[in-house]
mmCIF file of C-alpha atoms and ligand atoms in Angstrom:
data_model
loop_
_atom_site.group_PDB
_atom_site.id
_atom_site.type_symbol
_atom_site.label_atom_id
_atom_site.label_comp_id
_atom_site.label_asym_id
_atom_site.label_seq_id
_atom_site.Cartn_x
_atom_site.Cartn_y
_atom_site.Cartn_z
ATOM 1 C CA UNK A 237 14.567 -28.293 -21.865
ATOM 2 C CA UNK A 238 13.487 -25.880 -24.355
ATOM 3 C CA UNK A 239 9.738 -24.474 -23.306
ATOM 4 C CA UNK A 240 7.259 -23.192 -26.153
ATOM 5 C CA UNK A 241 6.721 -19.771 -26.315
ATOM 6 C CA UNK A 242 3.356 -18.689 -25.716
ATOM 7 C CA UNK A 243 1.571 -17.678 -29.160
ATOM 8 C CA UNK A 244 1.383 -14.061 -28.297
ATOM 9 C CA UNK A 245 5.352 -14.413 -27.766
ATOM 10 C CA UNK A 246 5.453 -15.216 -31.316
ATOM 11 C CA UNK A 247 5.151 -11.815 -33.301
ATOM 12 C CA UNK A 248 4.418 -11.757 -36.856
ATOM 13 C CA UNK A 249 2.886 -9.179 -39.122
ATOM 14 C CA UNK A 250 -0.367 -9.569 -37.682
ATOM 15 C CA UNK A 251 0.372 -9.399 -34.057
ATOM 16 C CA UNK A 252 -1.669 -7.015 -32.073
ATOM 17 C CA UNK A 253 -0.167 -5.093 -29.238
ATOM 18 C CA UNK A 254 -1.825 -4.118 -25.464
ATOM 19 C CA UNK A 255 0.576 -2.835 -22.657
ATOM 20 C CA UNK A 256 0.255 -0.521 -19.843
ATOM 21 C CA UNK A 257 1.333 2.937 -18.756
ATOM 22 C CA UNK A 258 3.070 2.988 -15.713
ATOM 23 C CA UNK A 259 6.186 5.231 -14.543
ATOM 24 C CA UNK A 260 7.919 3.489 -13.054
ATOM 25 C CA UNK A 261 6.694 0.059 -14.487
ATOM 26 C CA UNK A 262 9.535 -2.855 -14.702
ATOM 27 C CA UNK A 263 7.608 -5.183 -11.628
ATOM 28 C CA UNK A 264 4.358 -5.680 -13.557
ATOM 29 C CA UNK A 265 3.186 -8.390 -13.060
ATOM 30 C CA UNK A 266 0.500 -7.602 -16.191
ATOM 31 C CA UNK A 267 2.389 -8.382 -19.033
ATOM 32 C CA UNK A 268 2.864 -12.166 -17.311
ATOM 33 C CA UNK A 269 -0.753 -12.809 -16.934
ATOM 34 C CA UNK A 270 -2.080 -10.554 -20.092
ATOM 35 C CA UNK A 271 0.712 -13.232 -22.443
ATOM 36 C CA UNK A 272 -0.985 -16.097 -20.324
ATOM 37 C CA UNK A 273 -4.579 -15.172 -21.310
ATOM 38 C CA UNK A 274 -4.115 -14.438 -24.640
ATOM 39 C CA UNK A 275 -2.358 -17.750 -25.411
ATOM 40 C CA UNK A 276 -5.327 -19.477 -23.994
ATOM 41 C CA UNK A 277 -7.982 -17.511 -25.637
ATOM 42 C CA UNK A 278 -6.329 -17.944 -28.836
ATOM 43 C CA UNK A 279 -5.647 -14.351 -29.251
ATOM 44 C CA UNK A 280 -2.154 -12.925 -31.444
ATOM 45 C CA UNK A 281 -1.906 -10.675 -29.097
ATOM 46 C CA UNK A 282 1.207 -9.167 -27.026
ATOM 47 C CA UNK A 283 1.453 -7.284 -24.056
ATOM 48 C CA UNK A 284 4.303 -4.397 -23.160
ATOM 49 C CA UNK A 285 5.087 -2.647 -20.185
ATOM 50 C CA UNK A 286 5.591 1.231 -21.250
ATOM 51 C CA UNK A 287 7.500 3.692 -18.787
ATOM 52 C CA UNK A 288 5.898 6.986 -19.496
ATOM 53 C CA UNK A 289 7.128 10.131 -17.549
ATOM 54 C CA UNK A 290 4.427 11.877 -16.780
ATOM 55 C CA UNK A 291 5.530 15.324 -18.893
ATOM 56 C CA UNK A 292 5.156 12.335 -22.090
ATOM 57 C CA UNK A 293 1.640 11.244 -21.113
ATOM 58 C CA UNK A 294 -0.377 12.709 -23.588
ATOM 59 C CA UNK A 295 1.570 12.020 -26.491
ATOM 60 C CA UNK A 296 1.774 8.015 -25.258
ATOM 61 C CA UNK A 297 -1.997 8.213 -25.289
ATOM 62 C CA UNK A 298 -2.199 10.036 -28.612
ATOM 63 C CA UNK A 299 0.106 6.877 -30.141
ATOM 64 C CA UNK A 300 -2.340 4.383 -28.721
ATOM 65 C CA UNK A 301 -4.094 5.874 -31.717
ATOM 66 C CA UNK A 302 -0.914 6.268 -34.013
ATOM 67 C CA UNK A 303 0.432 2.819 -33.166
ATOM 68 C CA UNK A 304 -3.006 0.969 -33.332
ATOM 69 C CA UNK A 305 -2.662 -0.679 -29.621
ATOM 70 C CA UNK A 306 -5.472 -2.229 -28.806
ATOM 71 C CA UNK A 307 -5.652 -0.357 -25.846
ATOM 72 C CA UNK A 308 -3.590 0.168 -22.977
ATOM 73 C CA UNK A 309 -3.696 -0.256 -18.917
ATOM 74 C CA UNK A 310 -2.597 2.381 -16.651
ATOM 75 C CA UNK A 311 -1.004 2.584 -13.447
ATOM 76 C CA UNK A 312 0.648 4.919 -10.894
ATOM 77 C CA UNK A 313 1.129 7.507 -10.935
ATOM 78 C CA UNK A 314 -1.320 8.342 -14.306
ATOM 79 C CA UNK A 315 -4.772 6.779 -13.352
ATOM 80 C CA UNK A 316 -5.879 10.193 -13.052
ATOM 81 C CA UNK A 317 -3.769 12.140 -15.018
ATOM 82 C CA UNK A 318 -4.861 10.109 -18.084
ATOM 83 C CA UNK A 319 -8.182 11.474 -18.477
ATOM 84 C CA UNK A 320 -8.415 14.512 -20.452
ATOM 85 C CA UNK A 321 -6.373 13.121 -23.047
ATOM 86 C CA UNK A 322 -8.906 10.561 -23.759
ATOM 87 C CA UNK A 323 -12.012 11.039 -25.781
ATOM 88 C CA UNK A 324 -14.886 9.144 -23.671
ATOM 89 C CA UNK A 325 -15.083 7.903 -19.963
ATOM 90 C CA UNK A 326 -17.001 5.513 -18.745
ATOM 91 C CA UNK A 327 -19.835 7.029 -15.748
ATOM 92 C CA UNK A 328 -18.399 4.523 -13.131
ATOM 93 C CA UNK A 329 -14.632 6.172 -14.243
ATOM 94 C CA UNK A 330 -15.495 9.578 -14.253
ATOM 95 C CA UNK A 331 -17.191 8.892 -10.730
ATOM 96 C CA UNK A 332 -14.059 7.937 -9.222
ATOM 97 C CA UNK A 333 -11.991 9.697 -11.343
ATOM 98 C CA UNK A 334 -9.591 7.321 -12.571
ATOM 99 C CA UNK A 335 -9.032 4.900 -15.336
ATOM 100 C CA UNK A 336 -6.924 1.879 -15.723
ATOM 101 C CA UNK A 337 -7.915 0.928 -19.012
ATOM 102 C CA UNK A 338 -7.871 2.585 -21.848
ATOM 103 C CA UNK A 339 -10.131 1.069 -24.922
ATOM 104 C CA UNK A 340 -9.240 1.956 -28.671
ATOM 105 C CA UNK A 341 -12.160 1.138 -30.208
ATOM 106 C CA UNK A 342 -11.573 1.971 -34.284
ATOM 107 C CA UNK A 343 -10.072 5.382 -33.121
ATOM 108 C CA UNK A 344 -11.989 6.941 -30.180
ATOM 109 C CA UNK A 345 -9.980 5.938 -27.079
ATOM 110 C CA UNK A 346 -12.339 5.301 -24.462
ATOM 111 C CA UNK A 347 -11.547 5.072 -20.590
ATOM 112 C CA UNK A 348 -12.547 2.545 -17.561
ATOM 113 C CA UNK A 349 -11.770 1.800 -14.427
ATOM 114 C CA UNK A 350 -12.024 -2.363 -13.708
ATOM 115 C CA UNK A 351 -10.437 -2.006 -10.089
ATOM 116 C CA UNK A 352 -13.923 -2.159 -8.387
ATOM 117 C CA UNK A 353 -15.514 -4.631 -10.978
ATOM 118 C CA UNK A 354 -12.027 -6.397 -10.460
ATOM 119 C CA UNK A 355 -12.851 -6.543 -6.571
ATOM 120 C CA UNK A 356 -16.313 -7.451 -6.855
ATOM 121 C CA UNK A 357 -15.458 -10.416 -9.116
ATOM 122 C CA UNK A 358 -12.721 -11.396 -6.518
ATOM 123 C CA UNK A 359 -15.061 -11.501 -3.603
ATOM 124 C CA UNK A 360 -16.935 -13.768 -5.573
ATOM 125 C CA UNK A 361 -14.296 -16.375 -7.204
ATOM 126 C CA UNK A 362 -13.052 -16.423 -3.196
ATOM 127 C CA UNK A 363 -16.398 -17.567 -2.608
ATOM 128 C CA UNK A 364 -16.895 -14.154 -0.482
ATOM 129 C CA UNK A 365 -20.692 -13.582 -0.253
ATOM 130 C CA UNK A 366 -22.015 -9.891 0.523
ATOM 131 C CA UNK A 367 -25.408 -9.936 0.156
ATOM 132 C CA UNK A 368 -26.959 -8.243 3.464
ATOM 133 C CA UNK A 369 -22.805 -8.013 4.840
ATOM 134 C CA UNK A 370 -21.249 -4.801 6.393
ATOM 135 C CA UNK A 371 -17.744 -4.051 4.910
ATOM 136 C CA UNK A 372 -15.076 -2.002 7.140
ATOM 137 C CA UNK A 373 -12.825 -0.486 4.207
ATOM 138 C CA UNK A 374 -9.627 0.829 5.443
ATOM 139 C CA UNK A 375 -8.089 3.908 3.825
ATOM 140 C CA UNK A 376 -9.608 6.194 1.987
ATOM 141 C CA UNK A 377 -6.962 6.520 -1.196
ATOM 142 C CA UNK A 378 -7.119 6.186 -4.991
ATOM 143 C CA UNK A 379 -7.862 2.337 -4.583
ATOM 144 C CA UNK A 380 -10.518 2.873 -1.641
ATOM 145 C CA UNK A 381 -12.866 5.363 -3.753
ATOM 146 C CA UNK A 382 -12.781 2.427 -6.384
ATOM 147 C CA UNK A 383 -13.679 -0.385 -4.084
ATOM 148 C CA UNK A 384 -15.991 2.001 -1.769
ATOM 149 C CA UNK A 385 -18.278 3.087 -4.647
ATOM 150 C CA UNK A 386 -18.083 -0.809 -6.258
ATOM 151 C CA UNK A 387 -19.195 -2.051 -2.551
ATOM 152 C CA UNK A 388 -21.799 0.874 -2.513
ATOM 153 C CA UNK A 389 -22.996 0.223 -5.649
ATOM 154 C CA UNK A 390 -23.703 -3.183 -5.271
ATOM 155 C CA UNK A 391 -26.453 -2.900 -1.844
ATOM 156 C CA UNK A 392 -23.153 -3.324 0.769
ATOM 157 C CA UNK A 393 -23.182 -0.884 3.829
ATOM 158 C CA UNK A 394 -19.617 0.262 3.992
ATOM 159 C CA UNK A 395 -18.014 1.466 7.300
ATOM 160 C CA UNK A 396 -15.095 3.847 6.165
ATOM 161 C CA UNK A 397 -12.084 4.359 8.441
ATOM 162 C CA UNK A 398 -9.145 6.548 7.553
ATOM 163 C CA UNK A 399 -6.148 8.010 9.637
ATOM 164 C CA UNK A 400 -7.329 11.189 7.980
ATOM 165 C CA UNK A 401 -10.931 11.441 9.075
ATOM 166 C CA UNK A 402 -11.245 14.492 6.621
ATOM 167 C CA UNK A 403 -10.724 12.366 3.552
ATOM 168 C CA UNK A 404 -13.261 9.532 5.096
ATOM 169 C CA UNK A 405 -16.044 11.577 5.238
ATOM 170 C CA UNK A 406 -15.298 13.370 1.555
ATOM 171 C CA UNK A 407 -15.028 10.163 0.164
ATOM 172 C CA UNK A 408 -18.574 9.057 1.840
ATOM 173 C CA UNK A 409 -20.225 11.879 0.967
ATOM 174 C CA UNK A 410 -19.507 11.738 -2.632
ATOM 175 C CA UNK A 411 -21.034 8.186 -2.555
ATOM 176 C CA UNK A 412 -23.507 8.668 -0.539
ATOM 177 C CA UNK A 413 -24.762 11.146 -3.017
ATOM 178 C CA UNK A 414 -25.212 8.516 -5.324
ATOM 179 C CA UNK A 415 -26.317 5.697 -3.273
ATOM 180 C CA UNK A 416 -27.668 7.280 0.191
ATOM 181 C CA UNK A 417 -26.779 5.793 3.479
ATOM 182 C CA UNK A 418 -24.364 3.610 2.220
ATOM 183 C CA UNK A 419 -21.231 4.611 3.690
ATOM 184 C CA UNK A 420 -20.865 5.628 7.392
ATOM 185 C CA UNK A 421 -17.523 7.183 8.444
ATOM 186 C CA UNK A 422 -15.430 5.220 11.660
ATOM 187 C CA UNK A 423 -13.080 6.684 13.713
ATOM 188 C CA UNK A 424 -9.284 4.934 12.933
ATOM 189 C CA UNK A 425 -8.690 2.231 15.264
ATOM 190 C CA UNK A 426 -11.460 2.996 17.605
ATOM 191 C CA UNK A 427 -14.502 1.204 18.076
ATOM 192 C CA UNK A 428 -17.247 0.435 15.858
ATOM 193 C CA UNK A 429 -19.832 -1.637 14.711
ATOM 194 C CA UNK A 430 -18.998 -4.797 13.777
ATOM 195 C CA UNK A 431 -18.080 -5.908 10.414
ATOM 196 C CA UNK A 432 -17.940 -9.289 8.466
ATOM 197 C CA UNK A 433 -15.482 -8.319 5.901
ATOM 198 C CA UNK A 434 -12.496 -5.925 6.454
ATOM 199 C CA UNK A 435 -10.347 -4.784 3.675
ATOM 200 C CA UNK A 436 -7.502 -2.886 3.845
ATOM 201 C CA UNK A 437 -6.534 -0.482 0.825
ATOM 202 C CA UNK A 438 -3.598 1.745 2.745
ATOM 203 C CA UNK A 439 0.083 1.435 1.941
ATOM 204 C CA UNK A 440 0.735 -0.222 5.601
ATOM 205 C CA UNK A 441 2.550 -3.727 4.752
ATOM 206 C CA UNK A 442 3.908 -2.440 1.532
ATOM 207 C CA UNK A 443 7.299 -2.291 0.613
ATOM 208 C CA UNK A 444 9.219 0.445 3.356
ATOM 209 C CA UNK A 445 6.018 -0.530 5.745
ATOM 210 C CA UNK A 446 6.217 -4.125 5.019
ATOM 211 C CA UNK A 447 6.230 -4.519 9.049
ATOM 212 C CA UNK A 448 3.780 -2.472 9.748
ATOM 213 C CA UNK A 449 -0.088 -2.676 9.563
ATOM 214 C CA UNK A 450 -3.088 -0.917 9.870
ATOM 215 C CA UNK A 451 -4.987 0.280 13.318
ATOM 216 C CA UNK A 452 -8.322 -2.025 13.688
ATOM 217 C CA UNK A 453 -11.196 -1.553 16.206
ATOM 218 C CA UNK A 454 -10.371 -3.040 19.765
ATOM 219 C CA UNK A 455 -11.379 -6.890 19.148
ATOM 220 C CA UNK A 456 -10.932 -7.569 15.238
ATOM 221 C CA UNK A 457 -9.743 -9.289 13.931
ATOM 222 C CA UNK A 458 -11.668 -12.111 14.897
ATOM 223 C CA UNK A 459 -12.966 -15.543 13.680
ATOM 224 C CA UNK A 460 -15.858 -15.779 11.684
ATOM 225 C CA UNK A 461 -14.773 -12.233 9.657
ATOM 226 C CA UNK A 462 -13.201 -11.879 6.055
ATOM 227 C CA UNK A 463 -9.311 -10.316 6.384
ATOM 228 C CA UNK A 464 -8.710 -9.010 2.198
ATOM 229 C CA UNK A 465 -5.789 -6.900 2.001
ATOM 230 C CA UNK A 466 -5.115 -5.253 -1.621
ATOM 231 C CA UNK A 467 -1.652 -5.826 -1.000
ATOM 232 C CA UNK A 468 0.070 -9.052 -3.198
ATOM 233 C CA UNK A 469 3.600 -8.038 -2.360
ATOM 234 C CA UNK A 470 4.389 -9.690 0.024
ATOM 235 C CA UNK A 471 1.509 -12.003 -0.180
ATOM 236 C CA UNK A 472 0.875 -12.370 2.657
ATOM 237 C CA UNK A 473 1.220 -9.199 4.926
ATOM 238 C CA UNK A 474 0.955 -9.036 8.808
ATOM 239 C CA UNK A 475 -2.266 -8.021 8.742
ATOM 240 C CA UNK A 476 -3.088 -11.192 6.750
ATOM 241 C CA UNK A 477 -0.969 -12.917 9.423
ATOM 242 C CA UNK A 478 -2.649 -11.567 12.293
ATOM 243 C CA UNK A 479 -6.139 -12.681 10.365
ATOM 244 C CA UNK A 480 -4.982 -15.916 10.089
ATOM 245 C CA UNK A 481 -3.891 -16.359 13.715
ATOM 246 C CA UNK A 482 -7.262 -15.233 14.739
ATOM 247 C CA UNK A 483 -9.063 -17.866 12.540
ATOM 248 C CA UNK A 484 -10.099 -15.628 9.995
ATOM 249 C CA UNK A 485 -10.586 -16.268 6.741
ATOM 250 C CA UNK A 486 -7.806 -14.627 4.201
ATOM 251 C CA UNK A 487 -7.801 -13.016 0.411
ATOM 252 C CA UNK A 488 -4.735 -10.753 -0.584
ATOM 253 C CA UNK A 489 -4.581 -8.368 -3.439
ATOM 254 C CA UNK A 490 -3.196 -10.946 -5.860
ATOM 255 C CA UNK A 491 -7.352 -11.385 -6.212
ATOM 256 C CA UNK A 492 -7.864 -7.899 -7.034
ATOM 257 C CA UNK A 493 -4.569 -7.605 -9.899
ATOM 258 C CA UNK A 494 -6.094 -10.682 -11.904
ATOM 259 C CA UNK A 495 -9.483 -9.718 -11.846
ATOM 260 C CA UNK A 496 -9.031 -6.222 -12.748
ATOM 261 C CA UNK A 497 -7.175 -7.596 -15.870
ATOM 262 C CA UNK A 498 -9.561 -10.498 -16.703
ATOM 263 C CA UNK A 499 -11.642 -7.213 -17.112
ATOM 264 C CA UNK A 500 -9.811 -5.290 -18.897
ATOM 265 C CA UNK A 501 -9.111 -7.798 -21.673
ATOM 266 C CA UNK A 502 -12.881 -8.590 -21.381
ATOM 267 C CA UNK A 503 -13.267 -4.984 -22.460
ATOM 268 C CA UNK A 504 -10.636 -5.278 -25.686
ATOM 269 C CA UNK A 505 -11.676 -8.399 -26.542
ATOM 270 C CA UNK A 506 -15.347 -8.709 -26.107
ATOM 271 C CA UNK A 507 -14.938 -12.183 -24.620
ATOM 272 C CA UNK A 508 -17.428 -12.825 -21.332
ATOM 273 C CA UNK A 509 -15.259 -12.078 -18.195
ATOM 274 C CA UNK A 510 -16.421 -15.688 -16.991
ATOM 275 C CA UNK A 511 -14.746 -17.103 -19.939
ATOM 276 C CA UNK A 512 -10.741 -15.522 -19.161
ATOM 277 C CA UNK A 513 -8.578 -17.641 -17.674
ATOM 278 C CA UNK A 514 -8.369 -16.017 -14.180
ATOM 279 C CA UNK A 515 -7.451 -19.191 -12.361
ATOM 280 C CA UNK A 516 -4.200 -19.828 -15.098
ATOM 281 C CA UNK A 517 -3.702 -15.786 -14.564
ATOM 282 C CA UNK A 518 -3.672 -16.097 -10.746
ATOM 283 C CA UNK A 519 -1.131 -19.344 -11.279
ATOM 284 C CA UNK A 520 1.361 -17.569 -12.996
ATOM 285 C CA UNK A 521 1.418 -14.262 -10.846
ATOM 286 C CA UNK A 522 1.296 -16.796 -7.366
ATOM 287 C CA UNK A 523 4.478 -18.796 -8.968
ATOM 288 C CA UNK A 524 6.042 -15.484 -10.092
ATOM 289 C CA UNK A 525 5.722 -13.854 -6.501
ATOM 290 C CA UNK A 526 6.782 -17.053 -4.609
ATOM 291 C CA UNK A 527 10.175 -17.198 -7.162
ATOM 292 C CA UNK A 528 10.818 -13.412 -6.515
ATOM 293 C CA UNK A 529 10.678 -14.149 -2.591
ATOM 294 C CA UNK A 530 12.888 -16.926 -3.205
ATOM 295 C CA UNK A 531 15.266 -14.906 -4.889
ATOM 296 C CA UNK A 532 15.456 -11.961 -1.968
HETATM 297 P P1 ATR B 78 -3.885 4.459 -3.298
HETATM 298 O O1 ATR B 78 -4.194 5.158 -4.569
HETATM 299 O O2 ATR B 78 -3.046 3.234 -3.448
HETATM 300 O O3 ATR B 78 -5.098 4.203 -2.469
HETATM 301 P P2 ATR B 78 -3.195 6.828 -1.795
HETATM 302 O O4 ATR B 78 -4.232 7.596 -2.526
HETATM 303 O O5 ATR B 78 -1.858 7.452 -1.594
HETATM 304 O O6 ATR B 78 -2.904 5.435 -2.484
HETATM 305 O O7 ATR B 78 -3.794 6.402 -0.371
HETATM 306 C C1 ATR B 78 -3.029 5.784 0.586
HETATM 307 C C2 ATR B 78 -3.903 5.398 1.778
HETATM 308 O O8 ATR B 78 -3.038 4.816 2.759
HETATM 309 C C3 ATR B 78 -4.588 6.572 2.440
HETATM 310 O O9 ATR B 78 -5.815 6.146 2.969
HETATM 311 C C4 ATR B 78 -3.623 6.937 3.561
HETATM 312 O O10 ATR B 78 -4.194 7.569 4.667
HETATM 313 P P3 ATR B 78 -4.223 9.193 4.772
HETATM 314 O O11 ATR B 78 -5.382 9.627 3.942
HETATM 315 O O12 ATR B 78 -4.393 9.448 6.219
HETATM 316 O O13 ATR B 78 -2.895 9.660 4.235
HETATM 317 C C5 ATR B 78 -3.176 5.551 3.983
HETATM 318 N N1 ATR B 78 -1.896 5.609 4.702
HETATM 319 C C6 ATR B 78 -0.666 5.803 4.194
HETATM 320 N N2 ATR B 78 0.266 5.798 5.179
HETATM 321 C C7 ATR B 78 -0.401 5.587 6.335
HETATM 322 C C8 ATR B 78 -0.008 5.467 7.714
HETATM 323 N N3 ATR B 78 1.263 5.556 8.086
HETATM 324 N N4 ATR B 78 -0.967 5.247 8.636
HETATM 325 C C9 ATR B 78 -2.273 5.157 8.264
HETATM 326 N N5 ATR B 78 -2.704 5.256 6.991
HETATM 327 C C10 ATR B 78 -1.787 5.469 6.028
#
């Protein structure tokens, strides 16, 4: 049977291009849910994965210019890298130091960062409420500082544990600069207070450490907490099992990837975030991950 191409499949002279920067970059996952949101908001729109070494990074972002993209995502290993090439950052960017999405708006290429937005969001559409919660973030990476200063910024006390206590307590002091006595620093895998959601943001249950998972206070998981793990490949790692087997309930980081790019498009398009497709997005990425696990 033949299947329709989506309408920002279908280039013509007035087709508008978005893509993101990533090195390497052929598993995206973006370019599926950015051609599935565009189709359903109408826009003629198309969206390409670019490899970019990192020695050709600033002249990629000087074509976003050349080119006319509408703007461009970016991924590992540039999310930091990216940022004196561009012209403006947003605050909450700058504060983390990263950006994922790069704006060109008439010229001037601006920079954000939707990962903790993205999160935020995601705890919601799971139905995750955090008003008056604690939150014990694993890691204390790229992705934590996002989520940590999101959490922060939004009332949550954050407990922060990282196998490298040194980076822990860097990252809580630079947000507890901004909001005071947010963040409190927990030793790895020893005991703490308690928590009602736990999220991890380390590499453990990613590819090579698919098996493994991170070290958790004696006694958690346990019913009645939130298990999220930023991880969407596999979908569902063995921390997620364990959660699960202790009656937990579960998100994994297939949350987090849509809802970081309902934002991004939100931010090139000007439509509401609460008006992108996020539950067609997170469709198409689920059925795309299941078929790739099929296929191994
Ligand atoms: P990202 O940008 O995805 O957060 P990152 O900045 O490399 O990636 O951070 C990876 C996180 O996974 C860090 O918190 C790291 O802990 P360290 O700061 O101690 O390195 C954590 N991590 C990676 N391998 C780990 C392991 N074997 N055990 C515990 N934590 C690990």
């Amino acid at each position: 049977m033949e299947t329709e191409a989506p309408v920002s499949s279908r280039i013509s002279g007035t087709t508008r291009v978005a893509g993101v920067f990533g090195y390497p970059v052929g598993h995206s996952l973006s370019p599926l849910m950015h051609a599935i949101a565009y189709k359903e908001l109408g826009l003629d729109w198309t969206y390409v994965p670019f490899s970019i070494a990192p020695e050709s990074l600033e002249a990629a972002v000087y074509s976003i210019r050349t080119l006319g993209l509408i703007g461009a995502n970016v991924t590992v290993p540039h999310k930091s890298l990216v940022i004196p090439f561009l012209d403006a950052i947003d605050p909450d960017a700058a504060r983390i130091g990263s950006v994922n999405t790069i704006h060109n708006d008439n010229g001037i290429l601006r920079g954000y960062s939707t990962d903790g937005p993205g999160f935020l969001d995601s705890l919601v559409a799971r139905d995750v409420r955090m008003e008056g919660r604690t939150v014990l973030v694993l890691g204390a990476g790229g992705s934590a500082r996002a989520i940590v200063f999101a959490l922060a910024g939004s009332g949550v006390s954050v407990l922060l544990s990282n196998r490298t206590a040194r980076r822990a307590a860097e990252l809580a002091s630079a947000v507890n600069a901004l909001f005071p006595g947010s963040v409190t620093v927990t030793g790895w895998g020893e005991p703490g207070p308690s928590a009602d959601l736990i999220v991890n943001t380390t590499s453990l249950g990613l590819g090579s450490r698919a098996e493994e998972k991170p070290l958790l206070p004696p006694g958690m998981p346990h019913a009645g907490q939130t298990v999220y793990d930023i991880i969407y490949s596999p979908m569902e790692t063995n921390l997620l099992s364990a959660a699960k087997s202790a009656g937990c309930k579960v998100v994994n980081g297939i949350a987090m990837l849509v809802h970081q790019g309902v934002r991004s498009i939100s931010i090139w398009s000007g439509v509401p975030a609460k008006d992108i497709p996020a539950d067609l997005m997170e469709m198409a990425v689920t059925e795309e991950l299941e078929r790739q696990c099929t296929e191994v």
